[in-house]
């Protein structure tokens, strides 16, 4: 059986985490959310975790090396054999290039990249009304996260031009999942 290697990219508030969970379940592959892994590290009280926490709270990106090491180790685990869905990585073109190298090293098949598209005003509205709020869900941090997305992460879409499907992220959660699944099956 061929692997299903997916990357989900979208700005903060685009529903990326929700869709990653739903796709992981649908396809029986693990969701690898670098934000979740970093939040766990921050909560553990380790030195690297403490450094990551203050960066995350301000809405900036933690250093590439740190997340690249996390992802390399995570992808080497056996539960990733049938594939994986990366949620929140890569966020810079440097990370995308490192991921290409990791996947080559590990002898993995090609990736498909799903980009969720949501208008800026809707992102701000969604995040500031999020029921379960995070330490980085305040207005200053959110502004940074949106800027960082436009400046650092949007160029990653260009890196994956030929593997990319863009999905409208406005509207019903279940319908968006169906649209993603359909787009992924259509093109292969
Ligand atoms: P997220 O839960 O995906 O919104 O990530 C929360 C925060 O974790 C981000 O705002 C960054 O500070 C940090 N983070 C998560 N993934 C990455 C990544 N791939 N590169 C750098 N920082 C990251």
Coordinates of C-alpha atoms and ligand atoms in Angstrom, one line a residue:
X1 CA 0.0 0.0 0.0
X2 CA 1.4 3.4 -0.9
X3 CA 2.0 6.0 1.8
X4 CA -0.2 9.0 2.3
X5 CA 2.2 11.9 3.1
X6 CA 0.3 15.1 3.6
X7 CA 1.2 18.7 4.6
X8 CA -1.5 21.1 5.7
X9 CA -0.7 24.7 5.4
X10 CA -2.9 27.6 6.5
X11 CA -2.8 30.9 8.5
X12 CA -3.7 31.0 12.2
X13 CA -7.4 30.5 12.6
X14 CA -7.9 28.8 9.2
X15 CA -9.1 25.6 10.9
X16 CA -5.8 23.8 10.0
X17 CA -5.7 21.9 13.4
X18 CA -9.3 20.8 13.1
X19 CA -8.9 19.6 9.6
X20 CA -5.6 17.8 10.3
X21 CA -7.3 15.8 13.1
X22 CA -10.2 14.9 10.9
X23 CA -8.0 13.9 8.0
X24 CA -5.7 11.9 10.3
X25 CA -8.8 9.9 11.4
X26 CA -10.2 9.5 7.9
X27 CA -6.9 8.2 6.5
X28 CA -5.6 6.4 9.6
X29 CA -2.3 8.3 9.7
X30 CA -0.8 10.3 12.6
X31 CA -1.3 14.1 12.9
X32 CA 2.1 15.8 13.6
X33 CA 1.4 19.2 15.0
X34 CA 4.6 21.1 15.8
X35 CA 2.7 23.7 17.8
X36 CA 1.3 21.0 20.1
X37 CA 4.7 19.3 20.4
X38 CA 6.3 22.7 21.3
X39 CA 3.5 23.5 23.8
X40 CA 4.2 20.2 25.5
X41 CA 7.9 20.9 25.6
X42 CA 7.2 24.4 27.0
X43 CA 5.0 22.9 29.7
X44 CA 7.6 20.3 30.7
X45 CA 9.9 23.0 32.1
X46 CA 13.0 22.0 30.1
X47 CA 15.4 24.7 29.1
X48 CA 14.7 24.5 25.4
X49 CA 11.0 24.4 26.2
X50 CA 11.3 27.6 28.2
X51 CA 13.0 29.4 25.4
X52 CA 10.3 28.2 22.9
X53 CA 7.5 29.4 25.2
X54 CA 8.4 33.0 25.3
X55 CA 8.9 33.0 21.5
X56 CA 5.5 31.4 21.0
X57 CA 3.7 33.7 23.3
X58 CA 4.9 36.7 21.3
X59 CA 3.7 35.0 18.1
X60 CA 7.1 34.6 16.5
X61 CA 8.6 31.4 15.0
X62 CA 11.0 29.2 17.0
X63 CA 14.3 28.6 15.3
X64 CA 14.2 26.3 12.3
X65 CA 16.8 23.9 13.7
X66 CA 14.6 23.1 16.7
X67 CA 11.5 22.2 14.8
X68 CA 13.5 20.4 12.1
X69 CA 15.0 18.1 14.7
X70 CA 11.6 17.5 16.2
X71 CA 10.0 16.5 12.9
X72 CA 13.0 14.3 11.8
X73 CA 12.7 12.3 15.0
X74 CA 8.9 12.1 14.8
X75 CA 8.8 11.0 11.2
X76 CA 11.2 8.1 12.0
X77 CA 8.7 6.5 14.3
X78 CA 6.9 3.4 13.1
X79 CA 3.4 4.8 13.2
X80 CA 4.4 7.1 10.3
X81 CA 4.9 4.1 8.0
X82 CA 1.5 4.4 6.3
X83 CA 2.0 8.2 6.0
X84 CA 1.5 11.3 8.1
X85 CA -0.2 14.6 8.2
X86 CA 2.1 17.6 9.1
X87 CA 0.1 20.4 10.7
X88 CA 2.1 23.6 11.2
X89 CA 5.3 22.5 9.5
X90 CA 7.0 23.6 7.3
X91 CA 6.5 27.2 8.1
X92 CA 9.6 28.6 6.3
X93 CA 11.3 27.8 3.0
X94 CA 14.3 26.6 5.0
X95 CA 12.1 24.1 6.8
X96 CA 10.6 23.0 3.5
X97 CA 14.1 22.3 2.1
X98 CA 15.1 20.4 5.3
X99 CA 11.9 18.4 5.0
X100 CA 12.7 17.5 1.4
X101 CA 16.1 16.2 2.6
X102 CA 14.6 14.2 5.5
X103 CA 12.0 12.5 3.3
X104 CA 14.7 11.7 0.8
X105 CA 17.0 10.3 3.6
X106 CA 14.1 8.2 5.0
X107 CA 13.2 6.9 1.5
X108 CA 9.7 8.2 1.6
X109 CA 7.3 8.7 -1.3
X110 CA 6.0 12.1 -2.6
X111 CA 4.0 14.6 -0.5
X112 CA 0.7 16.3 -1.2
X113 CA 0.2 19.8 0.1
X114 CA -3.2 21.2 1.1
X115 CA -3.5 25.0 1.6
X116 CA -6.5 26.3 3.4
X117 CA -7.6 29.7 2.2
X118 CA -9.5 32.1 4.5
X119 CA -9.9 35.9 4.4
X120 CA -7.9 37.9 7.0
X121 CA -10.9 39.5 8.7
X122 CA -12.4 36.1 9.2
X123 CA -9.1 34.8 10.8
X124 CA -9.0 37.6 13.3
X125 CA -12.7 37.2 14.2
X126 CA -12.3 33.4 14.7
X127 CA -9.2 33.6 16.8
X128 CA -10.4 36.4 19.1
X129 CA -13.6 34.5 19.7
X130 CA -12.0 31.0 20.2
X131 CA -13.6 29.3 23.1
X132 CA -10.5 27.7 24.5
X133 CA -8.0 30.5 24.3
X134 CA -4.2 30.0 24.2
X135 CA -1.4 32.1 25.6
X136 CA -0.8 33.4 22.1
X137 CA -4.4 34.3 21.3
X138 CA -4.1 38.0 22.2
X139 CA -4.3 40.8 19.7
X140 CA -0.5 41.7 19.6
X141 CA 0.6 38.2 19.2
X142 CA -2.1 37.5 16.6
X143 CA -0.9 40.4 14.6
X144 CA 2.6 39.0 14.7
X145 CA 1.4 35.5 13.7
X146 CA -0.5 36.8 10.7
X147 CA 2.5 38.9 9.6
X148 CA 4.8 35.9 10.1
X149 CA 2.5 33.8 8.0
X150 CA 2.5 36.3 5.1
X151 CA 6.2 36.9 5.2
X152 CA 7.6 33.5 6.1
X153 CA 5.0 30.8 5.4
X154 CA 3.2 32.0 2.3
X155 CA 6.4 31.6 0.2
X156 CA 6.4 27.9 1.2
X157 CA 3.3 27.4 -1.0
X158 CA 5.5 28.5 -3.9
X159 CA 8.0 25.8 -3.0
X160 CA 5.3 23.1 -3.3
X161 CA 3.6 24.6 -6.4
X162 CA 3.4 21.3 -8.3
X163 CA 2.1 19.3 -5.3
X164 CA -0.4 21.9 -4.1
X165 CA -4.2 21.9 -3.8
X166 CA -5.9 25.0 -2.5
X167 CA -9.1 24.6 -0.6
X168 CA -11.6 27.3 0.4
X169 CA -11.5 27.2 4.2
X170 CA -14.7 29.3 4.7
X171 CA -17.8 27.4 5.7
X172 CA -18.8 24.1 7.2
X173 CA -16.1 22.0 8.8
X174 CA -17.3 18.6 7.5
X175 CA -17.8 20.0 4.0
X176 CA -14.3 21.4 4.0
X177 CA -12.9 17.9 5.0
X178 CA -14.9 16.3 2.1
X179 CA -13.5 18.9 -0.3
X180 CA -10.0 18.1 0.8
X181 CA -10.5 14.4 0.5
X182 CA -12.1 14.8 -2.9
X183 CA -9.3 17.1 -4.2
X184 CA -6.6 14.6 -3.0
X185 CA -8.3 11.6 -4.7
X186 CA -9.1 13.5 -7.9
X187 CA -5.5 14.3 -8.8
X188 CA -4.0 10.9 -8.3
Ligands
LIG1 P1 0.4 26.5 16.1 O1 -0.2 25.7 17.1 O2 0.7 25.7 14.8 O3 -0.4 27.8 15.8 O4 1.8 27.0 16.6 C1 2.0 27.8 17.7 C2 3.3 28.5 17.8 O5 4.4 27.4 17.8 C3 3.7 29.3 16.6 O6 3.2 30.6 16.6 C4 5.2 29.3 16.6 O7 5.7 30.1 17.7 C5 5.5 27.8 17.1 N1 5.7 26.9 16.0 C6 4.8 25.9 15.6 N2 5.3 25.3 14.5 C7 6.4 25.9 14.1 C8 7.3 25.8 13.0 N3 7.1 24.9 12.1 N4 8.3 26.7 13.0 C9 8.5 27.6 13.9 N5 7.7 27.8 14.9 C10 6.6 27.0 15.1

